[in-house]
PDB file of N, CA and C in Angstrom:
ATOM      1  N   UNK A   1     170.338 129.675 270.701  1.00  0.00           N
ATOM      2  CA  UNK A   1     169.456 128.843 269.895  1.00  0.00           C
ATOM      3  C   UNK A   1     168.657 129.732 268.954  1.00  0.00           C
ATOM      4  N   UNK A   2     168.527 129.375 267.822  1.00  0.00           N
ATOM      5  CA  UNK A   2     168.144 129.925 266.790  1.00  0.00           C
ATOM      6  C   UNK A   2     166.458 129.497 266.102  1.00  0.00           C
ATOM      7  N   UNK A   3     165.361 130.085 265.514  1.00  0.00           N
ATOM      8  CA  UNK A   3     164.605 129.492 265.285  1.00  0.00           C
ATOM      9  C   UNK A   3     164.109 129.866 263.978  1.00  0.00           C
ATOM     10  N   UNK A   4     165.631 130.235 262.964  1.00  0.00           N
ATOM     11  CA  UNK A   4     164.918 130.534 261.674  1.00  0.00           C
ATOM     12  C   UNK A   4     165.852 129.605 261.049  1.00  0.00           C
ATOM     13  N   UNK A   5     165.780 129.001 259.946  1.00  0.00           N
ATOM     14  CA  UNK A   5     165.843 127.848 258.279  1.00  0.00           C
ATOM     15  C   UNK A   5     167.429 128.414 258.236  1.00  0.00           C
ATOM     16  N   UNK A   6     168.339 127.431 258.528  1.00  0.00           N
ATOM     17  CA  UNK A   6     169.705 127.718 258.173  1.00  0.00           C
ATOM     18  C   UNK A   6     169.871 126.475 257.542  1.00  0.00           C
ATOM     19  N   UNK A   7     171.596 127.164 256.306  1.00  0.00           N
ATOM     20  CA  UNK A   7     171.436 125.938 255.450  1.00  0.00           C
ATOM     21  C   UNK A   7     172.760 124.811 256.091  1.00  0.00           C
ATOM     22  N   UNK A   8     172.870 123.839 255.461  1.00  0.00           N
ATOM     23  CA  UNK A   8     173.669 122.749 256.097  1.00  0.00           C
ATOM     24  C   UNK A   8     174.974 123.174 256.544  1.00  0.00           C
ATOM     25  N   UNK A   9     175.809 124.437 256.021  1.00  0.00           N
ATOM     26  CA  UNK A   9     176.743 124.928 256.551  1.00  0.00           C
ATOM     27  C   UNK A   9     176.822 125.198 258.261  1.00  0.00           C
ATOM     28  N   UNK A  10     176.447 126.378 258.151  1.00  0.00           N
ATOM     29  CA  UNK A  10     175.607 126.760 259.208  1.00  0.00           C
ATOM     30  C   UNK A  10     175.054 125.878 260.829  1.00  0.00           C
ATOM     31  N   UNK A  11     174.351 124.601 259.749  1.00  0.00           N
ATOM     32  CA  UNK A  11     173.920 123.701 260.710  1.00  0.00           C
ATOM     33  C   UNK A  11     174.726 123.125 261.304  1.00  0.00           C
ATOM     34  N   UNK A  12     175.864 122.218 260.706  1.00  0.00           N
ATOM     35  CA  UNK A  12     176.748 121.330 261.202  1.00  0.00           C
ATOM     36  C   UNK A  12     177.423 122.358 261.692  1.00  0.00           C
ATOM     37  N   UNK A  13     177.961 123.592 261.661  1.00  0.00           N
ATOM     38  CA  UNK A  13     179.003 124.437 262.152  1.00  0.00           C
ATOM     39  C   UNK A  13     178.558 125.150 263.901  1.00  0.00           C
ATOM     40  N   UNK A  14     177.412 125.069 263.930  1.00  0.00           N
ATOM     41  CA  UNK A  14     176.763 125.507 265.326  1.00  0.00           C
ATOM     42  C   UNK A  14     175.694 124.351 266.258  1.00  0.00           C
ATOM     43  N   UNK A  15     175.893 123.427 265.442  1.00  0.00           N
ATOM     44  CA  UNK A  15     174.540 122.773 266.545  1.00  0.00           C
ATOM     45  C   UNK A  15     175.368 121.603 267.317  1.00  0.00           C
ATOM     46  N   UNK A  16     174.807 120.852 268.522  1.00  0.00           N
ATOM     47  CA  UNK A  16     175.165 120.399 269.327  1.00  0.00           C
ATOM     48  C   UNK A  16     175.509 118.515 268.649  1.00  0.00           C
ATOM     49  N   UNK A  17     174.116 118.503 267.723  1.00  0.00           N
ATOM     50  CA  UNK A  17     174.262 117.388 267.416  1.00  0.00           C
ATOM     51  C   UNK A  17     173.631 117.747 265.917  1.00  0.00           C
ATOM     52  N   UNK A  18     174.019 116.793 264.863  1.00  0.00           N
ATOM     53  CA  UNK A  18     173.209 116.902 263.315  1.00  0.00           C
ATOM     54  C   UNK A  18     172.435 115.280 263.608  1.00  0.00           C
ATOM     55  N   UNK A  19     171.020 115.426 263.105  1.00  0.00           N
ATOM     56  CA  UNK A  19     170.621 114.112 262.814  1.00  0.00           C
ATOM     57  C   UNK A  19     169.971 114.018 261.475  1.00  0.00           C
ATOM     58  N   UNK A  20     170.813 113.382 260.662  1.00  0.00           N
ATOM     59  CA  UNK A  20     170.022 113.125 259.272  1.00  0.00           C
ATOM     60  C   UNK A  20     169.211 112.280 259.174  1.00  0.00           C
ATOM     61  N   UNK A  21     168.256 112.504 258.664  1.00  0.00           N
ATOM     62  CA  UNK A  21     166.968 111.615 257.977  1.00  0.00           C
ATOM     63  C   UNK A  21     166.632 111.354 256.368  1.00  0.00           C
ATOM     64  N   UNK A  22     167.405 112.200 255.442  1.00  0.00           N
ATOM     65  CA  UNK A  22     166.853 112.160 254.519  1.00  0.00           C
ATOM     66  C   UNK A  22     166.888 110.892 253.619  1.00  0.00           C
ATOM     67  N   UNK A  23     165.924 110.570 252.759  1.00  0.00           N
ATOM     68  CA  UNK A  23     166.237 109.681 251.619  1.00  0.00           C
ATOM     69  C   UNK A  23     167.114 109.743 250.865  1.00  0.00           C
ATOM     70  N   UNK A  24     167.157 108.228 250.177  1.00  0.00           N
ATOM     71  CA  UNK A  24     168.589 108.408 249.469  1.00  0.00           C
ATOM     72  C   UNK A  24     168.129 108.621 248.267  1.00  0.00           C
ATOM     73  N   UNK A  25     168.556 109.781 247.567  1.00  0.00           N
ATOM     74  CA  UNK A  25     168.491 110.212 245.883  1.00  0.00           C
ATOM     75  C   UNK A  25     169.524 110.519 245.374  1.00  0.00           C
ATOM     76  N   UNK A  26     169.406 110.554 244.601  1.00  0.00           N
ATOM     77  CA  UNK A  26     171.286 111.060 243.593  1.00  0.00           C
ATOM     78  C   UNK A  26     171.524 112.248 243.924  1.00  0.00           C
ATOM     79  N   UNK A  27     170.683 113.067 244.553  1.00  0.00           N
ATOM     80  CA  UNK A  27     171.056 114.228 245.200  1.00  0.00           C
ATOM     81  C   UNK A  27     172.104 114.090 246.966  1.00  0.00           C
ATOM     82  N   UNK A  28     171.112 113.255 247.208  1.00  0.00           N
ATOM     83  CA  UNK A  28     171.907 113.452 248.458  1.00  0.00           C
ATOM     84  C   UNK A  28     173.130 112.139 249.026  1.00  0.00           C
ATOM     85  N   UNK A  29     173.152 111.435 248.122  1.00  0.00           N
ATOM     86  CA  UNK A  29     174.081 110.357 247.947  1.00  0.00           C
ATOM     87  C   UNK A  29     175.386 111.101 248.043  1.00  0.00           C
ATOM     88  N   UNK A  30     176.116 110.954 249.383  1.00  0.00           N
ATOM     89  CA  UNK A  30     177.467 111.445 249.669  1.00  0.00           C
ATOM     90  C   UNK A  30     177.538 112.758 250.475  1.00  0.00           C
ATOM     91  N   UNK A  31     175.723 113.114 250.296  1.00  0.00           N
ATOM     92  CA  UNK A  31     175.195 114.259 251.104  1.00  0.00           C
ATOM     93  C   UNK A  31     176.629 115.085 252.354  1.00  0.00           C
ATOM     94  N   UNK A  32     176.609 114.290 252.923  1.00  0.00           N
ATOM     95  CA  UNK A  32     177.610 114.196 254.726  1.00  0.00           C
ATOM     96  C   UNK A  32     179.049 113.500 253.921  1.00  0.00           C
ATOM     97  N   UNK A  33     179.739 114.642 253.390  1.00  0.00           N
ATOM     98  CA  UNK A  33     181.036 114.131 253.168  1.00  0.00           C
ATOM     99  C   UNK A  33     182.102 114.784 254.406  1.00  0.00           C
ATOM    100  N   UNK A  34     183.229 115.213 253.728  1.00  0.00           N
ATOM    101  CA  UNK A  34     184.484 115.518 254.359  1.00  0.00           C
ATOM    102  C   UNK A  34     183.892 116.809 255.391  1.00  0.00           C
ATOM    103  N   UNK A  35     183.915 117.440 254.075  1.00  0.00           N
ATOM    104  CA  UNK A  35     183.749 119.146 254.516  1.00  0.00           C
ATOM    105  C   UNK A  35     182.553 119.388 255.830  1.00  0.00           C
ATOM    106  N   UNK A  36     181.233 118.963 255.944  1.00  0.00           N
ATOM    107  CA  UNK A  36     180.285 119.118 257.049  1.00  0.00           C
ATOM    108  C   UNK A  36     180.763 118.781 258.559  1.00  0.00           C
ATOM    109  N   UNK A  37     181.021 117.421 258.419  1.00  0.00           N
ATOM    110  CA  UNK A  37     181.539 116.962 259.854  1.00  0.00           C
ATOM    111  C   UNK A  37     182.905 117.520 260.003  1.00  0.00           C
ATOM    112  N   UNK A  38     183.796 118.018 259.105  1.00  0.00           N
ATOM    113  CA  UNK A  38     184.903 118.366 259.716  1.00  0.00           C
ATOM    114  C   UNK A  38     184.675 120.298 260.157  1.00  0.00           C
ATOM    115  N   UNK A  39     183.686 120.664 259.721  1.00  0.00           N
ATOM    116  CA  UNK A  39     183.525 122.265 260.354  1.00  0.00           C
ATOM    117  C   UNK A  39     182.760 121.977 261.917  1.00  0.00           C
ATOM    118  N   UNK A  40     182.377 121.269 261.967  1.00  0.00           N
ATOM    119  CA  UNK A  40     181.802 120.559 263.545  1.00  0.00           C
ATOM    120  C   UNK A  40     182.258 121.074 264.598  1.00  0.00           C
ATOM    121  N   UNK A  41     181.685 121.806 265.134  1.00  0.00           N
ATOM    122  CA  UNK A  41     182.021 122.291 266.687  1.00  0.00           C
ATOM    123  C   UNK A  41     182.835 121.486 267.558  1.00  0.00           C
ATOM    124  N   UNK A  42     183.637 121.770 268.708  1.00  0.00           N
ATOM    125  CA  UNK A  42     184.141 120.585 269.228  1.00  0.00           C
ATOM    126  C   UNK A  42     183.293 119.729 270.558  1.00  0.00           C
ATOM    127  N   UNK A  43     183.363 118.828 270.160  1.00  0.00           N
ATOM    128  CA  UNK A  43     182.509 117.971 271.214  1.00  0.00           C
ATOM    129  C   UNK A  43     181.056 117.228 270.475  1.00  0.00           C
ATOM    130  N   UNK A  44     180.915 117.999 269.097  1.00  0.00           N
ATOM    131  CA  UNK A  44     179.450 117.717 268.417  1.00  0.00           C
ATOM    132  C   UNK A  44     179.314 116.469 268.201  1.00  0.00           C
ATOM    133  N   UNK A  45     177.841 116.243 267.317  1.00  0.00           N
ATOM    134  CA  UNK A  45     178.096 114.472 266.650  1.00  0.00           C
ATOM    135  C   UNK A  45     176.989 114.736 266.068  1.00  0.00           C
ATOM    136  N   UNK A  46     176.849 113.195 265.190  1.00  0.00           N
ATOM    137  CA  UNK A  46     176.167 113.241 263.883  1.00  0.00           C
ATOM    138  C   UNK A  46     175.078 111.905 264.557  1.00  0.00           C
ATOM    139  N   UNK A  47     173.889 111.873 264.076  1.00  0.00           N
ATOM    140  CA  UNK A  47     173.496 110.986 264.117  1.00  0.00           C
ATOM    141  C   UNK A  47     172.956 110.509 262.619  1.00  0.00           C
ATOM    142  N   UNK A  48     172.837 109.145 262.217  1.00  0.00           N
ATOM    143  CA  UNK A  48     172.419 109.285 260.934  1.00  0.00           C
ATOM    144  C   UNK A  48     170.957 107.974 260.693  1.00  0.00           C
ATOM    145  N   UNK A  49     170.244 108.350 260.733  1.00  0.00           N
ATOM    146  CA  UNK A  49     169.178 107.215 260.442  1.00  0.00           C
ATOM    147  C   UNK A  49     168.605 107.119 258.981  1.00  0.00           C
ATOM    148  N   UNK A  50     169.310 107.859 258.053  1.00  0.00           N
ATOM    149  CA  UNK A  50     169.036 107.774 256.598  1.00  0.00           C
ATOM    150  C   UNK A  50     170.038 106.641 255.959  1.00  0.00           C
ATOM    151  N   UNK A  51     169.441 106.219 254.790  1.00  0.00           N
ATOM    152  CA  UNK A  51     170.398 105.403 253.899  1.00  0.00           C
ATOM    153  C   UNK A  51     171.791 105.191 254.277  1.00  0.00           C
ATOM    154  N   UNK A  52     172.262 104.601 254.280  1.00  0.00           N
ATOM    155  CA  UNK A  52     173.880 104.200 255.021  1.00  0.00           C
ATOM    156  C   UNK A  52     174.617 105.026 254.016  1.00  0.00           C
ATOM    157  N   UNK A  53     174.004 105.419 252.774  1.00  0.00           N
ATOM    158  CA  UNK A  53     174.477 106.161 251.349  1.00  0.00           C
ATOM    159  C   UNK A  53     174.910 107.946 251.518  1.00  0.00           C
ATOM    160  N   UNK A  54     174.069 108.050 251.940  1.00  0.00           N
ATOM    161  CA  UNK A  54     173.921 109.299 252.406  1.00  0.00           C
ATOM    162  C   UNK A  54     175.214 110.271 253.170  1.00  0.00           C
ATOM    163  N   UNK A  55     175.490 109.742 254.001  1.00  0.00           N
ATOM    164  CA  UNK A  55     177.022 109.620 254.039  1.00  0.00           C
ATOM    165  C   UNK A  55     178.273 109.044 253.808  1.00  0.00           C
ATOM    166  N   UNK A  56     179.123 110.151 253.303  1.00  0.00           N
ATOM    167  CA  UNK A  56     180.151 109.430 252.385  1.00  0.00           C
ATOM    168  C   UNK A  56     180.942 108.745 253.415  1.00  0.00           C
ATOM    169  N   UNK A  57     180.709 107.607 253.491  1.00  0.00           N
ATOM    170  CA  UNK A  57     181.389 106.921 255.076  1.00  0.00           C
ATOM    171  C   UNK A  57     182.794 106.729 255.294  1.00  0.00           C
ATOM    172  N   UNK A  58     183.362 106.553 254.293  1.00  0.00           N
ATOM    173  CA  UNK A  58     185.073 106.939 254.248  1.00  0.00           C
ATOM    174  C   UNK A  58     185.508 108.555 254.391  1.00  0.00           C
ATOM    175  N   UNK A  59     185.076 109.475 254.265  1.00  0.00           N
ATOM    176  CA  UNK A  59     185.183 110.719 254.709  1.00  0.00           C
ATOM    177  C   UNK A  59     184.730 111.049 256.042  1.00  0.00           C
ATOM    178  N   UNK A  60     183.685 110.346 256.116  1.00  0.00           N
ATOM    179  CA  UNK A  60     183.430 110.716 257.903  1.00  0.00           C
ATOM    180  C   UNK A  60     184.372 110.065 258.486  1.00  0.00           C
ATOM    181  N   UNK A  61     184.088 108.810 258.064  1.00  0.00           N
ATOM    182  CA  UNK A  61     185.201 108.082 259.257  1.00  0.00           C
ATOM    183  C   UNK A  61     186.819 108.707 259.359  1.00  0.00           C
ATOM    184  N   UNK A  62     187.106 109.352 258.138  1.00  0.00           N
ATOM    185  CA  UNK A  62     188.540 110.305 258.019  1.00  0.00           C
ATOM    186  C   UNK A  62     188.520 111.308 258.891  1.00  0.00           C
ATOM    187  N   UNK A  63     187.333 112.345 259.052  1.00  0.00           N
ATOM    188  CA  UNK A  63     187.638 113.328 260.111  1.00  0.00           C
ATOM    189  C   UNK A  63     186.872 113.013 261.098  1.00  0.00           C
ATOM    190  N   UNK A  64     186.411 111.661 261.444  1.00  0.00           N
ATOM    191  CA  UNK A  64     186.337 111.374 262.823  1.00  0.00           C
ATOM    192  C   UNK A  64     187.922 110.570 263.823  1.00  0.00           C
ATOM    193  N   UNK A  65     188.350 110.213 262.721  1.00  0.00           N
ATOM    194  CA  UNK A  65     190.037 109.283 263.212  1.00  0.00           C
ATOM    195  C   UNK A  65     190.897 110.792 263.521  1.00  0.00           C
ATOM    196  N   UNK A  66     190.780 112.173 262.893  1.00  0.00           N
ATOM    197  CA  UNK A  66     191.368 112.802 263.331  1.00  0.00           C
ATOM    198  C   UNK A  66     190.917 114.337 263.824  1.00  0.00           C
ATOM    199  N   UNK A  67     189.536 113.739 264.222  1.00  0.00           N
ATOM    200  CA  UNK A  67     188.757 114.697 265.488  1.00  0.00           C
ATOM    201  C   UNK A  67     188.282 113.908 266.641  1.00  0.00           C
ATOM    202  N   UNK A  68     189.071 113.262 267.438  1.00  0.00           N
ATOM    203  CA  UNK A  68     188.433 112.426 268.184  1.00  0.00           C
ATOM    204  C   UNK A  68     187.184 113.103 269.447  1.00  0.00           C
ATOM    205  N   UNK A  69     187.336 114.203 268.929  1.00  0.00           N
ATOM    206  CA  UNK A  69     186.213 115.145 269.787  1.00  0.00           C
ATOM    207  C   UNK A  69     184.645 114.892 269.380  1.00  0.00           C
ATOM    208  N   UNK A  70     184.581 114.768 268.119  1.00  0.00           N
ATOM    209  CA  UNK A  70     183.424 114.491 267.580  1.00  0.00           C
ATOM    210  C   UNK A  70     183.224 112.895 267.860  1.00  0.00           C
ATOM    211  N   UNK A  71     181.896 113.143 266.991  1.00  0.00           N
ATOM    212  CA  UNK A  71     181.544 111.403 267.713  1.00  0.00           C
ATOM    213  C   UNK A  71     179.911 111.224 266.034  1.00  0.00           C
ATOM    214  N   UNK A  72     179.721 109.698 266.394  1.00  0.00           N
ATOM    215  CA  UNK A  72     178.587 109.583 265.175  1.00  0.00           C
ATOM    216  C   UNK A  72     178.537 108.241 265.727  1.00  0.00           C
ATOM    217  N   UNK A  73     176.513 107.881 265.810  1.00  0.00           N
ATOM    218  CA  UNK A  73     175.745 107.246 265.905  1.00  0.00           C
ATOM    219  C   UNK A  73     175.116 106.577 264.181  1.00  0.00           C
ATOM    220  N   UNK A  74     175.498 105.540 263.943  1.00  0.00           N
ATOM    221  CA  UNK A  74     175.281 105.292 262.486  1.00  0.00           C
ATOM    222  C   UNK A  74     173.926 104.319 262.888  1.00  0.00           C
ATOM    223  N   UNK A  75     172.735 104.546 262.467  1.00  0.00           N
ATOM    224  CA  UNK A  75     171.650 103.644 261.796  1.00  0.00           C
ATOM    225  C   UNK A  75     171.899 102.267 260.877  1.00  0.00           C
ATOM    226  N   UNK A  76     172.822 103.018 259.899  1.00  0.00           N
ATOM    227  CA  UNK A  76     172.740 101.559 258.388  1.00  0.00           C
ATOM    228  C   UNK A  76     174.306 101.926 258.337  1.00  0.00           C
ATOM    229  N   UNK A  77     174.814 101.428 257.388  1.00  0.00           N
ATOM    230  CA  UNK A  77     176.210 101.618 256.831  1.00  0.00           C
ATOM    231  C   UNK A  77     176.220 101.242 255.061  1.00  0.00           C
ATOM    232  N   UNK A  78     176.876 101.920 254.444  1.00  0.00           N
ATOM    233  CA  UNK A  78     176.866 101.137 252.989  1.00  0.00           C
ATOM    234  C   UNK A  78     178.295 100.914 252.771  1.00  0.00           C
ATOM    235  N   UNK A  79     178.283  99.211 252.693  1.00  0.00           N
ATOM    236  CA  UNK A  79     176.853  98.607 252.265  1.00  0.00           C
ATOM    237  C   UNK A  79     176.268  98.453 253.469  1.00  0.00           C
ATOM    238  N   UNK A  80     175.258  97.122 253.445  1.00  0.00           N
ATOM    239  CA  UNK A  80     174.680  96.662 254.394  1.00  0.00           C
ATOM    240  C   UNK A  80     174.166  95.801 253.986  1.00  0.00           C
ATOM    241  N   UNK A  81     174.701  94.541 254.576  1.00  0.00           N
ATOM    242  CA  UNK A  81     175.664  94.552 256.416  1.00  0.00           C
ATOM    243  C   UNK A  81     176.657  94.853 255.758  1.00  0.00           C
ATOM    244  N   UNK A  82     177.465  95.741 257.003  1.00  0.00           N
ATOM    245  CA  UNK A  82     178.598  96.273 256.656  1.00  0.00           C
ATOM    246  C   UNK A  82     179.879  95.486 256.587  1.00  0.00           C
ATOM    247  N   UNK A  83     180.402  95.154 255.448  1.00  0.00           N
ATOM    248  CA  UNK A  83     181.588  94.337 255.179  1.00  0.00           C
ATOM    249  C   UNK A  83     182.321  94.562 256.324  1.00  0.00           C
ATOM    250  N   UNK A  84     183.474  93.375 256.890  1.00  0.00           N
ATOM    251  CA  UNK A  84     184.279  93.194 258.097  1.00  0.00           C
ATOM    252  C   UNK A  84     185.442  94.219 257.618  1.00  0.00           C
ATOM    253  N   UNK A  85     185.681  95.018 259.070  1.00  0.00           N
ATOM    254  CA  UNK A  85     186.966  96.183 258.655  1.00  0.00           C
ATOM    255  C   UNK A  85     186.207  97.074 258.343  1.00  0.00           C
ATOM    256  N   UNK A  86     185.288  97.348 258.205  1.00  0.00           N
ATOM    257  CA  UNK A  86     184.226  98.592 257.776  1.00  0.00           C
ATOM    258  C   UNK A  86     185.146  99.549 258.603  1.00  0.00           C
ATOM    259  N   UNK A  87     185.206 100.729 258.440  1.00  0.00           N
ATOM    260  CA  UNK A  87     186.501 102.360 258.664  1.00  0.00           C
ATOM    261  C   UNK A  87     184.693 102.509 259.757  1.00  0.00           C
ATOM    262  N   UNK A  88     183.584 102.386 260.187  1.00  0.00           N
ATOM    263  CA  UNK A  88     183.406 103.235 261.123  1.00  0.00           C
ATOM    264  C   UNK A  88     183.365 102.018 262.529  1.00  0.00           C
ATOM    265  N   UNK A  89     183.962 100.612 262.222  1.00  0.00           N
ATOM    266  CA  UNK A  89     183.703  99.933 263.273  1.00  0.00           C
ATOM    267  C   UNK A  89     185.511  99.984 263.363  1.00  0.00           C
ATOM    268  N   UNK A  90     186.304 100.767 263.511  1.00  0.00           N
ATOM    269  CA  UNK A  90     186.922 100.493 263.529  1.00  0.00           C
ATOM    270  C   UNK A  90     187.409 101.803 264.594  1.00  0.00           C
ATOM    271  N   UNK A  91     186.589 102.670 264.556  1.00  0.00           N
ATOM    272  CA  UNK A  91     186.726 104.218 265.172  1.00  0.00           C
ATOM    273  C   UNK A  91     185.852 104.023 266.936  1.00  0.00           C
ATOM    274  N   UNK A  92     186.760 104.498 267.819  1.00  0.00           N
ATOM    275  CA  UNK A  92     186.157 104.284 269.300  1.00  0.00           C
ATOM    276  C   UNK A  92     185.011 105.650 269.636  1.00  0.00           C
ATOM    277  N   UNK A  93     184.805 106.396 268.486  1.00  0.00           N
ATOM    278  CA  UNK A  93     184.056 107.151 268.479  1.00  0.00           C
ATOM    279  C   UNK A  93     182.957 107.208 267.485  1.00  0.00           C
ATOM    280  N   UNK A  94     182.533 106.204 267.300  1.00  0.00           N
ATOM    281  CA  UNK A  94     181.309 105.753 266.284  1.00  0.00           C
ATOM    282  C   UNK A  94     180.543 104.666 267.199  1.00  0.00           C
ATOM    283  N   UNK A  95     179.395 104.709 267.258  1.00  0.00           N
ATOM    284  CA  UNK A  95     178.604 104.006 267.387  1.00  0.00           C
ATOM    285  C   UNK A  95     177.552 103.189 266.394  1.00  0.00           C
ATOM    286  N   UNK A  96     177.539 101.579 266.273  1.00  0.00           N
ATOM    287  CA  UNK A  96     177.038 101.434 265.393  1.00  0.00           C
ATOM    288  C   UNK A  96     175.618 100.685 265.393  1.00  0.00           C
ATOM    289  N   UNK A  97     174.593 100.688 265.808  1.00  0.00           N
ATOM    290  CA  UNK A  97     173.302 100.508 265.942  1.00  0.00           C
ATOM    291  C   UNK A  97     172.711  99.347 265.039  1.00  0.00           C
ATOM    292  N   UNK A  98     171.717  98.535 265.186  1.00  0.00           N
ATOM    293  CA  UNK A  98     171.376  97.460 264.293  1.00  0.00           C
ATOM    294  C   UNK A  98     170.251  98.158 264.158  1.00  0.00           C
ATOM    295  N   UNK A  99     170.094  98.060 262.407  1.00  0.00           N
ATOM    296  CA  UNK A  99     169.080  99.243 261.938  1.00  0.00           C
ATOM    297  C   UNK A  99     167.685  97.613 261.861  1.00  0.00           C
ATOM    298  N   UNK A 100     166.795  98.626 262.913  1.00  0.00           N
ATOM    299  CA  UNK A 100     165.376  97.576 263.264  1.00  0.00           C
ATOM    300  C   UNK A 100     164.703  97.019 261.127  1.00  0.00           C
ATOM    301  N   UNK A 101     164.546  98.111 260.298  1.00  0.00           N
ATOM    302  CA  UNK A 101     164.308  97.636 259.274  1.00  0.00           C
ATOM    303  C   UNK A 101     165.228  96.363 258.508  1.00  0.00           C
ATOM    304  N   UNK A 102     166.377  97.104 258.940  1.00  0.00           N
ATOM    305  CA  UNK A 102     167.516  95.762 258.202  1.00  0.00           C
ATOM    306  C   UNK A 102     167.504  94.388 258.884  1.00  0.00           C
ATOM    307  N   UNK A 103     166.997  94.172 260.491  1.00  0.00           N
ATOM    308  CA  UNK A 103     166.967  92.933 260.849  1.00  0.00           C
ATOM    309  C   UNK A 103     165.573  92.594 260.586  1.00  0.00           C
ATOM    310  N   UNK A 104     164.427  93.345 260.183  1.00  0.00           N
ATOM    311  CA  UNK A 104     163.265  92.536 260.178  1.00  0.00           C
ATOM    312  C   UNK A 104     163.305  92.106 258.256  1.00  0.00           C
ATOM    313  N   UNK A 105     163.832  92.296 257.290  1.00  0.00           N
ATOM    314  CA  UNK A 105     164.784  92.245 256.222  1.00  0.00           C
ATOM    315  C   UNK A 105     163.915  93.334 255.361  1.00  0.00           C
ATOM    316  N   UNK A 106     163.585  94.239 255.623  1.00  0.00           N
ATOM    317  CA  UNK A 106     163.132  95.455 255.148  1.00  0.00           C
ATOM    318  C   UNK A 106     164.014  96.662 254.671  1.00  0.00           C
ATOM    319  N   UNK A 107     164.837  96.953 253.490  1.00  0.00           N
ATOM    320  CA  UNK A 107     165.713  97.863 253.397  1.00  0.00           C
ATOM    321  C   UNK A 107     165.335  98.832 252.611  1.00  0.00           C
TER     322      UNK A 107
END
């Protein structure tokens, strides 16, 4: 365990679990694509309680269908509500959570 500022490489490549929080800006819109979750340790997972945007959700859900080692706890989904057939309700290694802001209709 480490206790100095590593950057997102780094992070997703050694830690047990990633949990994103950040807001959604044109910066980080797609933030969590292909490349992060697929350098993922084996056994890791993502949790995500930021913008459903934030991760590019067709890329995760791509190297989660063919890392079934990994795993991801989704908050929101984009869109939201997540259209029927949504690629992460479709994965036995996603979990998908009812985001408390989206049912009280706060987004």
């Amino acid at each position: 365990m480490s206790d100095r500022p590593v950057g997102l490489d780094e992070l997703f490549a050694t830690a047990d679990v990633v949990s994103v929080h950040t807001p959604l800006t044109a910066e980080t819109r797609g933030l969590v694509g292909r490349r992060l979750p697929a350098a993922m340790k084996p056994g890791a997972g993502k949790v995500n309680t930021a913008r459903g945007a934030v991760p590019d959700e067709l890329s995760l859900s791509a190297v989660l269908a063919e890392r079934p080692d990994l795993f991801a706890v989704l908050d929101v989904t984009d869109p939201w509500p997540p259209v029927p057939g949504s690629p992460p309700f479709t994965l036995p290694d996603v979990v998908v959570t009812p985001s408390s802001p989206a049912a009280l209709g706060r987004r």
